mmCIF file of C-alpha atoms in Angstrom:
data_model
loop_
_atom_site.group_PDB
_atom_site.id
_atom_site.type_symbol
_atom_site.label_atom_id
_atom_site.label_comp_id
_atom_site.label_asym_id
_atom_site.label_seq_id
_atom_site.Cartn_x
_atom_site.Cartn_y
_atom_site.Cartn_z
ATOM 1 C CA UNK A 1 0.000 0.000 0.000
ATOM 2 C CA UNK A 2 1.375 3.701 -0.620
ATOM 3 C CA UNK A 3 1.484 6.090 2.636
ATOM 4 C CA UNK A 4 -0.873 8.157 1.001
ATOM 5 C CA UNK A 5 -3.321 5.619 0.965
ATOM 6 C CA UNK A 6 -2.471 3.998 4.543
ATOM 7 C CA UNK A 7 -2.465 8.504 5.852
ATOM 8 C CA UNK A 8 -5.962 8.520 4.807
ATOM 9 C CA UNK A 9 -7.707 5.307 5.972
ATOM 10 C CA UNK A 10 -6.050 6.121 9.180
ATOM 11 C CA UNK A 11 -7.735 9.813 9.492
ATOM 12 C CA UNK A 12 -10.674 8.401 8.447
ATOM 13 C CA UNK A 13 -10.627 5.911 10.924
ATOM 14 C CA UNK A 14 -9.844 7.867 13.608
ATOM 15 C CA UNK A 15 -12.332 10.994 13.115
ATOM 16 C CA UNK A 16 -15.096 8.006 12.738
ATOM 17 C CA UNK A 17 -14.126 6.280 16.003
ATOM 18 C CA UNK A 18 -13.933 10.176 17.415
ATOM 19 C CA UNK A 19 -17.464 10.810 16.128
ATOM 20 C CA UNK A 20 -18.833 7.297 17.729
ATOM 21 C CA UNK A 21 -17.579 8.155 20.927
ATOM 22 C CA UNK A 22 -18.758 11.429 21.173
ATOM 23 C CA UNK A 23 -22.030 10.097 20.055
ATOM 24 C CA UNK A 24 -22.342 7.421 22.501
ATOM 25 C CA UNK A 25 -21.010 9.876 25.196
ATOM 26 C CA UNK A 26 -23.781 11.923 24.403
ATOM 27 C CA UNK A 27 -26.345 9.511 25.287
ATOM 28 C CA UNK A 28 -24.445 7.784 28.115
ATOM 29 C CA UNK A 29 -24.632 10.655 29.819
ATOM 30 C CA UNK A 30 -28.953 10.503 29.218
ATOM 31 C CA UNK A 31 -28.940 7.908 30.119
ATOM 32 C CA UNK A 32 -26.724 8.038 33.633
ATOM 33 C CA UNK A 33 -28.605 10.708 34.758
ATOM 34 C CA UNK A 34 -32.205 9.109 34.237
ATOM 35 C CA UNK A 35 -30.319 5.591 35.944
ATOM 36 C CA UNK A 36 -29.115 8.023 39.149
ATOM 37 C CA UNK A 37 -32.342 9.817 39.603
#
């Protein structure tokens, strides 16, 4: 594989796995609150 190609599947990766978490953070956090009260 060139470096190009292995440069972008790694950002892409990485801003999808970025955008997952921040996702699922989001509604962890939902859902923690409605579990405490």
């Amino acid at each position: 594989m060139e470096i190009g190609t292995i440069i972008t599947v790694v950002v892409i990766v990485v801003i999808a796995l970025a955008f997952i978490q921040y996702y699922s953070a989001s509604r962890k956090r939902r859902r923690r609150f409605k579990e405490k009260k």
